[in-house]
XYZ file of C-alpha atoms in Angstrom:
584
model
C 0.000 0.000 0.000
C 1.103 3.694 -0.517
C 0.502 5.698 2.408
C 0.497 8.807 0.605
C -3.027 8.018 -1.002
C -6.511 9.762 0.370
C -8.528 7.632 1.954
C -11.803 7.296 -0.586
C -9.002 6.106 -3.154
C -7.631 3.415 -1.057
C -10.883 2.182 -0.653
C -11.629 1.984 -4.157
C -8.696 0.542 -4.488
C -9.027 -2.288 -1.943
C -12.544 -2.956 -3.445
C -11.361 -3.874 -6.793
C -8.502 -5.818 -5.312
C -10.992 -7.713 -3.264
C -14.193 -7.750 -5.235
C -15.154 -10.379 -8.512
C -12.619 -8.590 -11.137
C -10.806 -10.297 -13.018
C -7.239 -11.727 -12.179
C -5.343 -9.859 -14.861
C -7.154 -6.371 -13.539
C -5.534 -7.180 -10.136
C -2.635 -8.507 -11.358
C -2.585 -4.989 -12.787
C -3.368 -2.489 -9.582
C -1.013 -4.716 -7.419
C 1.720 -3.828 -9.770
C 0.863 -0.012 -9.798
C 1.222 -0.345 -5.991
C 4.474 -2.430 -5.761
C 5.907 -0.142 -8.166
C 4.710 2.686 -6.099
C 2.644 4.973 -9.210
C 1.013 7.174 -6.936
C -0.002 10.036 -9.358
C -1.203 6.647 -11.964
C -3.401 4.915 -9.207
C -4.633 8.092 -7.674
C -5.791 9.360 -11.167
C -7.344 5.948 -11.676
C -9.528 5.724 -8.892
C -9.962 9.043 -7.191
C -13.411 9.138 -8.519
C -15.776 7.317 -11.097
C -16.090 7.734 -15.000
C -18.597 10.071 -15.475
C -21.366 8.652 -17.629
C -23.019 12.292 -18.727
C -25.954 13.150 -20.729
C -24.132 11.339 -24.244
C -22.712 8.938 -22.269
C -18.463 8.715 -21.232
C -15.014 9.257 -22.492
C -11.819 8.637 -20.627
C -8.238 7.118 -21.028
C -8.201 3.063 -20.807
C -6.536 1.430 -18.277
C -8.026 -0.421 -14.649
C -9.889 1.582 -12.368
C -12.902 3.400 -11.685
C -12.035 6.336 -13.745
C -10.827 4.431 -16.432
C -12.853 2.880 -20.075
C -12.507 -0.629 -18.911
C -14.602 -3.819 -19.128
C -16.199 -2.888 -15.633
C -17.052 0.884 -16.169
C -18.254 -0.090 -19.755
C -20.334 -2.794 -17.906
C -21.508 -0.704 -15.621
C -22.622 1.873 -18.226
C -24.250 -0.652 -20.311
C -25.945 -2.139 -16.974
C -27.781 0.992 -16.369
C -28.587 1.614 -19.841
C -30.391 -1.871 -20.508
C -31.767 -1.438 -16.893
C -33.652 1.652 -18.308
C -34.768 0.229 -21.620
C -36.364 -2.793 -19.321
C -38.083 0.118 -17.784
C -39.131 2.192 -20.679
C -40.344 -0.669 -22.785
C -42.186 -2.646 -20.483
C -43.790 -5.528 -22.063
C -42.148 -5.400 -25.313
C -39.661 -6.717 -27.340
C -36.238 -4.472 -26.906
C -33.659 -4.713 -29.364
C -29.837 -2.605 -29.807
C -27.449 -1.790 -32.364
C -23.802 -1.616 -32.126
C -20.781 0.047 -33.856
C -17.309 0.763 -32.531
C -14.493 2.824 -34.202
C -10.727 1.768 -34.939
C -9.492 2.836 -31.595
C -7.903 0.379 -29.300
C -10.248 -2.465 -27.658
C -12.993 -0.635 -28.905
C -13.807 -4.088 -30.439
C -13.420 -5.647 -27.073
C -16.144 -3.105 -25.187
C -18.569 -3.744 -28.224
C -18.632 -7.176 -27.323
C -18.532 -6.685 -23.431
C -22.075 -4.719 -24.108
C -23.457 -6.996 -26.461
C -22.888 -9.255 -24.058
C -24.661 -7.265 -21.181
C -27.714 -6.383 -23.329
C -28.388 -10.113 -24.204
C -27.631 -11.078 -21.122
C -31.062 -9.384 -20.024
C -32.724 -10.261 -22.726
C -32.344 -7.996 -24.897
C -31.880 -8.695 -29.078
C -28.549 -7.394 -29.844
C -27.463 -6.094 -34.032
C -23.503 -6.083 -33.789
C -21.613 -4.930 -36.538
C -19.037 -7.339 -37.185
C -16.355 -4.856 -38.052
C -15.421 -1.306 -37.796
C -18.515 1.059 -38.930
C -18.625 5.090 -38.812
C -20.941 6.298 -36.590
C -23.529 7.433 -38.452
C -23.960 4.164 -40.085
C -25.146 3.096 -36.516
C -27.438 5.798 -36.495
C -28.801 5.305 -40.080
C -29.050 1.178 -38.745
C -31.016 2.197 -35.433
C -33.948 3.664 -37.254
C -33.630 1.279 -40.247
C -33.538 -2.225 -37.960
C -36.720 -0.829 -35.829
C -34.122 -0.393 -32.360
C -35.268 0.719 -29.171
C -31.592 2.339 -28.973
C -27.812 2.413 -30.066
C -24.539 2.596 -28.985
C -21.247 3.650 -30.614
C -18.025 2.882 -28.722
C -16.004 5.956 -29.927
C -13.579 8.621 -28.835
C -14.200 10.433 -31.566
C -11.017 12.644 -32.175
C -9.531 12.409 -29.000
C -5.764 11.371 -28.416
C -5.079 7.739 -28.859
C -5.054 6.611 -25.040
C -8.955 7.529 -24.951
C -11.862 5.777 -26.046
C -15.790 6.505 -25.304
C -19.265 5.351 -24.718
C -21.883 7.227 -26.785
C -25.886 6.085 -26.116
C -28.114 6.220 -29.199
C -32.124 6.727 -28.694
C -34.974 4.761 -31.112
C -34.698 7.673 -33.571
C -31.082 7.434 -34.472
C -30.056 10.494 -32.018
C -28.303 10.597 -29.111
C -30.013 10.527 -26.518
C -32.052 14.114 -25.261
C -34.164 14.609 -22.229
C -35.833 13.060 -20.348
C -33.991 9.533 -21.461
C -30.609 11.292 -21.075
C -30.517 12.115 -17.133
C -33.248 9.121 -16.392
C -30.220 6.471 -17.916
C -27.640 8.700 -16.275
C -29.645 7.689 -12.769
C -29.838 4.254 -13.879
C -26.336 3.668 -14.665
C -25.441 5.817 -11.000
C -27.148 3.462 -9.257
C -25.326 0.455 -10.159
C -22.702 0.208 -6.972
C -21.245 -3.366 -7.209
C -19.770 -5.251 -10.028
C -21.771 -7.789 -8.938
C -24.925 -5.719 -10.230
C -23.431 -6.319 -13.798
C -24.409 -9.592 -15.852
C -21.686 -10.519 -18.559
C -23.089 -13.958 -19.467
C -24.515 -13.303 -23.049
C -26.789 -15.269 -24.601
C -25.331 -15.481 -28.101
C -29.064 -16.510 -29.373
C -29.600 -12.443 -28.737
C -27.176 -11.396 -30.823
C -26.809 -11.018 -34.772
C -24.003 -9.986 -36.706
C -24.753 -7.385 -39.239
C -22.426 -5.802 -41.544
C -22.600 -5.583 -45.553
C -26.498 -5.821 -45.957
C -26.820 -2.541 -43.716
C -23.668 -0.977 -45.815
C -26.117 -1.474 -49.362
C -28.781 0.282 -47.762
C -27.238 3.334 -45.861
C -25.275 4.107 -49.249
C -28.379 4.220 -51.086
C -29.796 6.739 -49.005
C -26.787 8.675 -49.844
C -27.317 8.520 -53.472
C -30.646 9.637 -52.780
C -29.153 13.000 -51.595
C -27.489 13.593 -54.546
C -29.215 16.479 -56.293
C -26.792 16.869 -60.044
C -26.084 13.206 -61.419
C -25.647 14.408 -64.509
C -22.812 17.008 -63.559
C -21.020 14.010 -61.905
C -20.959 12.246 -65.264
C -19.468 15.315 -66.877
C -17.243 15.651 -63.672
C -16.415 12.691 -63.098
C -12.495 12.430 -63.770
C -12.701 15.235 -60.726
C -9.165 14.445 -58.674
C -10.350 13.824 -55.379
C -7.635 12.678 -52.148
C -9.410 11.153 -49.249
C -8.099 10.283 -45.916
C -9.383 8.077 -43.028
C -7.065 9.058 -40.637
C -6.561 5.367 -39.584
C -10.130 5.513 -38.578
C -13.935 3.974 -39.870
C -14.247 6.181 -43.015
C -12.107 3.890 -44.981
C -15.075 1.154 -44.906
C -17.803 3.628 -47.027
C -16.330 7.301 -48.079
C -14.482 5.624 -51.403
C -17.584 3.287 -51.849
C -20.055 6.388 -51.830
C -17.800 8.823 -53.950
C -17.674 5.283 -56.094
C -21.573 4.689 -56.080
C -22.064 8.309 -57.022
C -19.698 8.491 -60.085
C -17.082 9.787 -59.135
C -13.598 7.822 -60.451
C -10.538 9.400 -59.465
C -10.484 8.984 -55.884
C -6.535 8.949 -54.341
C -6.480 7.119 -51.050
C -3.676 8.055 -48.178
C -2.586 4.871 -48.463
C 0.286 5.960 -45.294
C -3.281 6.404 -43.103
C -5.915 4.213 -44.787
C -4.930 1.489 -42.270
C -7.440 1.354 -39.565
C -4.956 1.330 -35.922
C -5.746 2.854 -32.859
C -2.602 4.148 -31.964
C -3.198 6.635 -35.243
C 0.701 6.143 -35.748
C 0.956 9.203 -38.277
C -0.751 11.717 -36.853
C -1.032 13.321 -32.982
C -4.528 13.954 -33.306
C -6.941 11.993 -35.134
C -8.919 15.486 -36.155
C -9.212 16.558 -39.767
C -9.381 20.272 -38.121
C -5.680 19.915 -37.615
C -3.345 21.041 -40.171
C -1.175 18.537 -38.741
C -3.318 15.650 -39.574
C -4.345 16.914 -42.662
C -0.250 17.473 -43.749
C 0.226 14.207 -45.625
C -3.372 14.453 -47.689
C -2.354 17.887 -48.593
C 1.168 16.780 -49.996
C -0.688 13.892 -52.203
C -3.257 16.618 -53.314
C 0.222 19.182 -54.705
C 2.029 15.959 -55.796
C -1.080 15.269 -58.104
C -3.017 18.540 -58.712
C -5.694 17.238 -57.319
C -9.482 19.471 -56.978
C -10.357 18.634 -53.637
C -8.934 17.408 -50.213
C -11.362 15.420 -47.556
C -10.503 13.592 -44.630
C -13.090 12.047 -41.906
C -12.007 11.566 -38.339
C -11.918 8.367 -36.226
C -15.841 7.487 -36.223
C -16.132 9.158 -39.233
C -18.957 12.130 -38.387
C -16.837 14.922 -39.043
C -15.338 15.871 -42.216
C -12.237 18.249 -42.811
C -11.501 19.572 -46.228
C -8.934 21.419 -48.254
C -8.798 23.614 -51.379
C -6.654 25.262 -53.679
C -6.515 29.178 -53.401
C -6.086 31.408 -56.802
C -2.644 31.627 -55.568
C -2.308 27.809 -55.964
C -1.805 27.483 -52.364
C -3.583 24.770 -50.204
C -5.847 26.014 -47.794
C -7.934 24.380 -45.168
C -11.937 25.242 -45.013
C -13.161 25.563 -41.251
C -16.353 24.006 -40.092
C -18.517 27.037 -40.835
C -16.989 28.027 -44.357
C -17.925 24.250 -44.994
C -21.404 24.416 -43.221
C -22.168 26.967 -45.764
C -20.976 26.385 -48.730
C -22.770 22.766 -48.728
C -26.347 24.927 -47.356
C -25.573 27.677 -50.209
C -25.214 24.412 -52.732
C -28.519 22.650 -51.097
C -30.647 25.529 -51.771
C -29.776 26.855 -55.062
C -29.850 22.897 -56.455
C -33.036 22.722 -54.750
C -34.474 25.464 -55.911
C -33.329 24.891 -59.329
C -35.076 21.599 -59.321
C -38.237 23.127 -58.222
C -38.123 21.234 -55.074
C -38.558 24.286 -52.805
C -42.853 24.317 -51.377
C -42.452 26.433 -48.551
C -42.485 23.383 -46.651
C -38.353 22.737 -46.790
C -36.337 23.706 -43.936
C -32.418 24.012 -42.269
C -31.022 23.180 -38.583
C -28.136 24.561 -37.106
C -26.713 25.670 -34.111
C -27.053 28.821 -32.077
C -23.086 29.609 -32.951
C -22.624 28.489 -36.157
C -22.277 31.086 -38.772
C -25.234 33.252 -39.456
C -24.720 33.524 -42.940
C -26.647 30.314 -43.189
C -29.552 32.344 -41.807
C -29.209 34.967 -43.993
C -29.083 32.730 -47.418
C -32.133 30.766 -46.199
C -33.859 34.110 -45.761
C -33.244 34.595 -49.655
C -34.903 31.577 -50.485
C -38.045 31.655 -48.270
C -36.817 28.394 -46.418
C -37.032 28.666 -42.481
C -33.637 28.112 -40.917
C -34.054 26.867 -37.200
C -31.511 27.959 -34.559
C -30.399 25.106 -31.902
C -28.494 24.560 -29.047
C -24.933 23.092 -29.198
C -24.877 19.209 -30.113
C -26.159 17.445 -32.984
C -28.729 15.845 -30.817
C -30.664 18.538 -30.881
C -30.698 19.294 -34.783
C -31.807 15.608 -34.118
C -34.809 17.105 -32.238
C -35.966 19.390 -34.700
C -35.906 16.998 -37.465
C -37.742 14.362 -35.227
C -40.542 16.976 -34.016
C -40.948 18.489 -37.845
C -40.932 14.581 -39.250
C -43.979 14.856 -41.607
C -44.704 18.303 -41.391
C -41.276 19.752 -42.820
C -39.143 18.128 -45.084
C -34.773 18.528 -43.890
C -32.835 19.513 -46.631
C -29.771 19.853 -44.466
C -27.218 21.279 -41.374
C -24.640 21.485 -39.861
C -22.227 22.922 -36.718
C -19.372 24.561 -36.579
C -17.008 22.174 -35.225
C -17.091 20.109 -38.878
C -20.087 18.061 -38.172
C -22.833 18.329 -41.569
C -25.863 16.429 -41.963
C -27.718 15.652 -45.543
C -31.249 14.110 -45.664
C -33.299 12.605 -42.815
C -32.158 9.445 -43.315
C -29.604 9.740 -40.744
C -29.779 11.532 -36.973
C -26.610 12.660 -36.171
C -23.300 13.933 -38.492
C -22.748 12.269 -40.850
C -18.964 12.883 -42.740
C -19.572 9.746 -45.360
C -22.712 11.365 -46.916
C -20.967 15.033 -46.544
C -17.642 13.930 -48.103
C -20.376 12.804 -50.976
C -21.901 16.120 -50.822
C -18.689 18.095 -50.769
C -17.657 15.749 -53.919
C -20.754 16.723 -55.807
C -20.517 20.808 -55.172
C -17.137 21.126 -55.785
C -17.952 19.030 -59.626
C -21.155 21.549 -59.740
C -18.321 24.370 -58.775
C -16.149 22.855 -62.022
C -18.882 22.811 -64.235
C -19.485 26.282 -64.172
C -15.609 26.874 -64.283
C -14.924 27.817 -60.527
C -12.567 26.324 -57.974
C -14.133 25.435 -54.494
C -12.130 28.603 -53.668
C -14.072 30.186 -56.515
C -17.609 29.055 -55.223
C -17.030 30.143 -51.625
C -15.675 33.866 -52.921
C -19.016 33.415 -54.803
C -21.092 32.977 -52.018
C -19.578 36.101 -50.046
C -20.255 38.264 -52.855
C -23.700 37.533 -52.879
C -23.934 37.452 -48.805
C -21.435 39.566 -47.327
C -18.136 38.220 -46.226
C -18.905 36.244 -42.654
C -16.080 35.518 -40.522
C -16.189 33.631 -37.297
C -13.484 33.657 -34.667
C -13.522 30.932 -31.677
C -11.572 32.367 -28.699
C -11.337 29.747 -25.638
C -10.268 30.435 -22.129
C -8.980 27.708 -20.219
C -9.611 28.440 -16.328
C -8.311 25.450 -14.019
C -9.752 24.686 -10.471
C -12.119 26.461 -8.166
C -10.794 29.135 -8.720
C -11.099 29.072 -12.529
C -14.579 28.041 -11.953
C -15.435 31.161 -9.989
C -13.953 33.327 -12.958
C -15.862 31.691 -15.366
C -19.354 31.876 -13.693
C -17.882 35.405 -12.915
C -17.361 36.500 -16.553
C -20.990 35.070 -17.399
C -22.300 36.879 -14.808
C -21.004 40.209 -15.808
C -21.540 39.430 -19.296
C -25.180 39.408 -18.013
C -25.194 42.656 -15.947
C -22.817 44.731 -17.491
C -23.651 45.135 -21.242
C -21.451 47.230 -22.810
C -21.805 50.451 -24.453
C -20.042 49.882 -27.302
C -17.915 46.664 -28.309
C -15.245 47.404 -31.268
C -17.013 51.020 -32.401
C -20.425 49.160 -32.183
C -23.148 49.488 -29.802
C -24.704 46.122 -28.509
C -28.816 46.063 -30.034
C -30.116 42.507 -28.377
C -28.694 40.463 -25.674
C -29.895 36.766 -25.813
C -29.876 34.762 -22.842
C -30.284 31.175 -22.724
C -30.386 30.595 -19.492
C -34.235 31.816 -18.716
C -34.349 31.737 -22.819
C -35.385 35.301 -23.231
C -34.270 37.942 -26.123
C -34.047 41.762 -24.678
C -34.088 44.979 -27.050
C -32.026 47.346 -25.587
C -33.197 50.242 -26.916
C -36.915 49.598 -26.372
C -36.493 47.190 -23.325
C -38.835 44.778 -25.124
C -38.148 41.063 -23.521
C -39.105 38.487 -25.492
C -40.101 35.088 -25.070
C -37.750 32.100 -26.731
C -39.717 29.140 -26.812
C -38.624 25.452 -26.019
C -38.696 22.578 -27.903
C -37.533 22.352 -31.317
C -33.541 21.947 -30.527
C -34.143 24.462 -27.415
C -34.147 24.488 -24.095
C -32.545 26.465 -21.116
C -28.557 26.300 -21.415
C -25.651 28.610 -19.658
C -24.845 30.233 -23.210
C -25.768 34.465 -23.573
C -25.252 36.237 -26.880
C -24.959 39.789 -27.583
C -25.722 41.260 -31.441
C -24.325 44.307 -32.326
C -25.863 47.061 -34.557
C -22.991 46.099 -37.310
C -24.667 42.820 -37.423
C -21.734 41.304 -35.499
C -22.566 38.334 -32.705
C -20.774 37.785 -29.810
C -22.026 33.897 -28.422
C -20.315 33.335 -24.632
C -20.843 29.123 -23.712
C -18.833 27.562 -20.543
C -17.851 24.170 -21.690
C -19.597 21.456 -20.381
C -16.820 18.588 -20.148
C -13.678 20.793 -19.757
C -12.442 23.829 -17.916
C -13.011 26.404 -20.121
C -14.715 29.666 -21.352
C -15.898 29.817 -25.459
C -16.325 32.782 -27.374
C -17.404 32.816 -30.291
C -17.447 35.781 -32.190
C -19.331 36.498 -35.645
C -17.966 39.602 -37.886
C -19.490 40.512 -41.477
C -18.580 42.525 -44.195
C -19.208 43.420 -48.096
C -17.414 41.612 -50.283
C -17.394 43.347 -53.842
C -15.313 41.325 -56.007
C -12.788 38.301 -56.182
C -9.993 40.208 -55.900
C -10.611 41.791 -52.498
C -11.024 38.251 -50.872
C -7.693 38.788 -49.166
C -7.887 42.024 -47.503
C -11.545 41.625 -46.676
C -10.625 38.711 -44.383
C -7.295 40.804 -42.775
C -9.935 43.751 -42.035
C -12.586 41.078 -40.337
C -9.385 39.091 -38.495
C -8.832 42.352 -36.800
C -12.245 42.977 -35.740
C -11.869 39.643 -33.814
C -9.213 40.884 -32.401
C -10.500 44.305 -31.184
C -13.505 42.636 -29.852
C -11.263 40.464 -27.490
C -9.722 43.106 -26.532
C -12.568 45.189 -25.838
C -13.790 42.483 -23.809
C -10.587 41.667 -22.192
C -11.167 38.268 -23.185
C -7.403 36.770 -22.108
C-alpha cells in the first residue's frame, strides 16, 4: 500500500482488489502499488467515469475512472436497466458500432454481451462502422436504442461510450438524465451480468452498408454534372479511422472515379501512428493528404475523423496554395449548394427547412432568408438538430445542417453527423463548382459576394480549479449585468440569454419570449448582437475547464480580388472585440 493516497481512493482501491474482477485487472493495480505509481493509481480511482448526458469518455486502463470492461459494464448495466423500464412488455432490441481505436472491439462485445444477457436482441456490426452508419441502422432495424463505442477525435489513449435513442439520435431529455440515474445506481460489479446469450445477438455488416449508401445517393441532387465531372481528382483520408469502410464506396456509387487514397493512413490502428490527433481540423493531420493533393493537382482534399462524423476539407486558393476550409466556411458552402440545387429543381414548397446551431455562422440564416426556407436555430450538439428533425418529421421536409465544429448532416435518413454522406456532398458541389468553371475557392468567394463576407473567430479560455470556476461563472455573470456600451465602435442592439431563454431589445427594453422545444431548451450560453450585425455567443464548456467565445464579424465583399484584404480587415475585428472584452 502507498501511504500517501486519500482515503476514498484506497478504498476503491481495496474494493477492486478484493471484489469479482478479473485476475489480470488485479494482477494490474497490485503492480501499480508495488511499483509505487502514486499520481497513476490516484488518477485511476480518485473518482468514477462520469457517464453524462451522451454517455463517457476517458483514457483506458483499470480503475474506476478508467474505459474498462467494468465501467463499460456498468454503463451498459444501467442503460439496458432503463430500456427494461421504458419498454415494459415489449420486445427491446440494440445496435452496435465501434471505431478503430484500441479495444474498442473488445467493449462492443462486453455490451453486447450485457444487453443479451437481459434479454435484450442485440445487431452487432461485425467490423469497424462510422458512426452514423449506426445511427442510419437504429432507425432502419426498428431499435429501441444504439450505442457507438467511440472517442471520436480524442488522443489515442482515450476511447468513449456514446448512447443512441430509437430515432437514431443521441439521446435528449428526459432519457438522457433518467439512464444517467440508472447507470449511478449500479454500486457493485456484482450488479453487472456478462453472461450473453449469443441466441440475442446477430451480426450485421454488408447488408446494412447497401442500404445506408443508397440513401446517400438519394441526396445527390446533379447526377448528370457528376458524369461530366467525373475524372474530378479527389484525395481522401481516413485518418486510420472507420471512413475507410464507405467514403471511397459512396464517392464510387455516385460516379465519381478518381479517388486517391492516403494509403500511409488508410490502415485502420488505434494508436493513429501518423498523426497526434486523429482530427481533420488539424493542419497537422491533414499534412500528408495535402502533400498527395500538390504531388497530383488534385481538386479537392477530404478527410473524416476516427468514427467518421466529421469531415475536414482542403482547397486550392487562386494563388495555388492549399488552404484548409473551417467548419462554418464548410457548413455553408454545402447549405448555399442545397438551396440553389433545390431550388433549381423546383423542389422548394415552402415546406423545406435548415437546422443549425445557435453559434454556427449566421450567414446560413441569412441565405435561407433569400430563399423563403425557415432556418431553425439550436443549441450546441447534434442531438438537438436531431430534435428538430424528429418533431418536424412529416410536417417539414430537412434539406440539411450542420455545426461549426465540422459536423454536416444531408437528408433525414440519418440523426446525427454524418462525414460519409458530406464527403459525398462536398464531392458533388465542388464538380457543380467545375462545371461552371470555378474552384471550391471560386464558389465560396461566390457565395460572399452575394452574402457579405462572414467571418467567425472561436476564442477559448482555459480556467483550471475552483478558482477558474469562480472566474468563469464570474465572466458570465457580468456578461449578463454589465452590457457594454459599445464593443469594437459598435453598440450592442439585443442580448440573448439562454439561461431563462429570453431575447431583450435594448433600446426599447422589449423582452421576449424564446420558446422550447424544437432543438431548445434552457442552457448557460448568452449572446450579444451588435448594430454592425456582429454576434458575440459566450458558452462555458460542459466537459472541460473552459470559457468559449465565439465571435461572428461581417462585411461586403465586392469582387474576387478583395477576398484577401476583406478577411485581414474582419481578423482584426476579432481581435478588437477580445480586446474590448478583455477576453485573455
Amino acid at each position: 500500500m502507498i501511504a500517501s493516497l486519500d482515503a476514498l481512493t484506497q478504498e476503491k482501491i481495496n474494493l477492486w482488489l478484493s471484489g469479482n474482477y478479473d485476475a489480470d485487472t488485479k494482477a494490474k493495480i497490485q503492480q501499480l502499488l508495488d511499483e509505487g505509481k502514486e499520481t497513476e493509481l490516484t488518477d485511476s480511482f480518485y473518482k468514477d467515469l462520469e457517464f453524462g448526458t451522451g454517455g463517457m469518455r476517458g483514457e483506458m486502463g483499470v480503475g474506476s475512472n478508467r474505459m474498462n470492461k467494468y465501467t463499460v459494464g456498468s454503463a451498459t448495466q444501467g442503460f439496458a436497466n432503463y430500456l427494461k423500464a421504458n419498454f415494459t412488455g415489449e420486445s427491446i432490441s440494440v445496435a452496435i458500432a465501434h471505431d478503430s481505436r484500441n479495444n474498442a472491439s473488445y467493449f462492443a462485445k462486453v455490451a453486447a454481451d450485457i444487453f443479451s444477457a437481459n434479454g435484450i436482441k442485440v445487431y452487432l456490426f461485425k467490423e469497424l462502422r462510422p458512426t452514423p452508419e449506426l445511427s442510419f441502422a437504429v432507425r432502419h432495424l426498428g431499435c429501441n436504442a444504439g450505442l457507438v463505442i467511440t472517442a471520436s477525435h480524442n488522443p489515442r489513449e482515450y476511447n468513449g461510450y456514446k448512447a443512441y435513442w430509437n430515432d437514431g439520435s443521441q439521446v435528449v431529455a428526459p432519457h438522457d438524465k433518467n439512464i444517467v440515474a440508472e447507470v449511478n445506481k449500479i454500486q457493485s460489479v456484482d450488479e453487472i451480468n456478462f453472461t450473453g446469450n449469443p441466441d440475442l445477438i446477430t451480426s450485421i455488416g454488408e447488408e446494412i452498408d447497401a442500404e445506408y449508401l443508397k440513401t446517400i445517393q438519394v441526396n445527390s441532387i446533379n447526377p448528370a454534372v457528376i458524369t461530366r465531372q467525373k475524372d474530378l481528382k479527389i484525395v481522401y483520408s481516413s485518418i486510420h479511422g472507420t471512413g475507410i469502410t464507405l467514403v471511397p464506396k459512396a464517392l464510387k456509387l455516385l460516379g465519381f472515379e478518381d479517388v486517391n487514397i492516403v494509403e500511409a493512413q488508410a490502415e485502420p490502428n488505434g494508436d493513429f501512428p501518423t498523426v497526434v490527433y486523429p482530427n481533420p481540423e488539424e493542419t497537422e493531420a491533414m499534412t500528408l493528404a495535402m502533400n498527395l493533393a500538390k504531388e497530383i493537382d488534385a481538386d479537392l482534399v477530404i478527410a473524416t475523423d476516427p468514427d467518421a462524423d466529421r469531415v475536414g476539407a482542403a482547397v486550392k486558393n487562386p494563388a495555388g496554395e492549399w488552404v484548409l476550409l473551417n467548419g462554418n466556411q464548410m457548413a455553408s458552402l454545402i447549405i448555399y449548394y442545397l438551396l440553389d440545387a433545390w431550388k433549381k429543381a423546383g423542389k422548394l414548397t415552402g415546406k423545406e427547412f435548415i437546422a443549425k446551431t445557435i453559434v454556427t455562422t449566421n450567414i446560413i440564416d441569412k441565405m435561407c432568408e433569400t430563399q423563403g426556407v425557415k432556418c431553425y436555430n439550436t443549441l450546441t450538439g447534434f442531438k438537438f438538430i436531431a430534435a428538430v428533425i424528429r418533431e418536424l418529421e412529416g410536417k417539414e421536409k430537412f434539406i440539411g445542417g450542420g455545426e461549426e465544429s465540422y459536423g454536416y448532416l444531408i437528408g433525414d435518413a440519418v440523426r446525427d453527423k454524418d462525414a460519409v454522406a458530406s464527403c459525398a456532398m462536398i464531392a458533388e458541389l465542388t464538380a457543380y463548382a467545375k462545371d461552371n468553371g470555378k474552384s471550391l475557392f471560386d464558389f465560396l468567394t461566390s457565395m460572399y459576394m452575394e452574402n457579405n463576407f462572414y467571418y467567425e473567430g472561436l476564442i477559448s479560455l482555459t480556467k483550471k480549479g475552483k478558482a477558474g470556476a469562480e472566474e468563469i461563472q464570474k465572466m458570465m455573470a457580468d456578461l449578463r449585468s454589465n452590457v457594454p456600451a459599445t464593443v469594437a465602435g459598435s453598440e450592442p442592439v439585443t442580448v440573448i440569454d439562454y439561461t431563462n431563454l429570453t431575447s431583450t431589445d435594448l433600446k426599447s427594453g422589449v423582452i421576449t419570449s424564446i420558446p422550447t422545444g424544437l432543438g431548445m431548451e434552457a442552457s448557460n450560453v448568452i449572446q450579444l448582437v451588435l448594430a454592425d450585425g456582429t454576434k458575440v455567443s459566450a458558452r462555458p464548456s460542459g466537459t472541460e475547464p473552459k470559457i468559449k467565445f465565439y465571435v461572428s464579424v461581417n462585411e461586403p465583399l465586392e469582387k474576387a480580388e478583395d477576398f484577401d484584404a476583406v478577411l485581414a480587415k474582419l481578423k482584426q475585428k476579432v481581435s478588437a472585440i477580445q480586446e474590448d472584452l478583455g477576453l485573455k
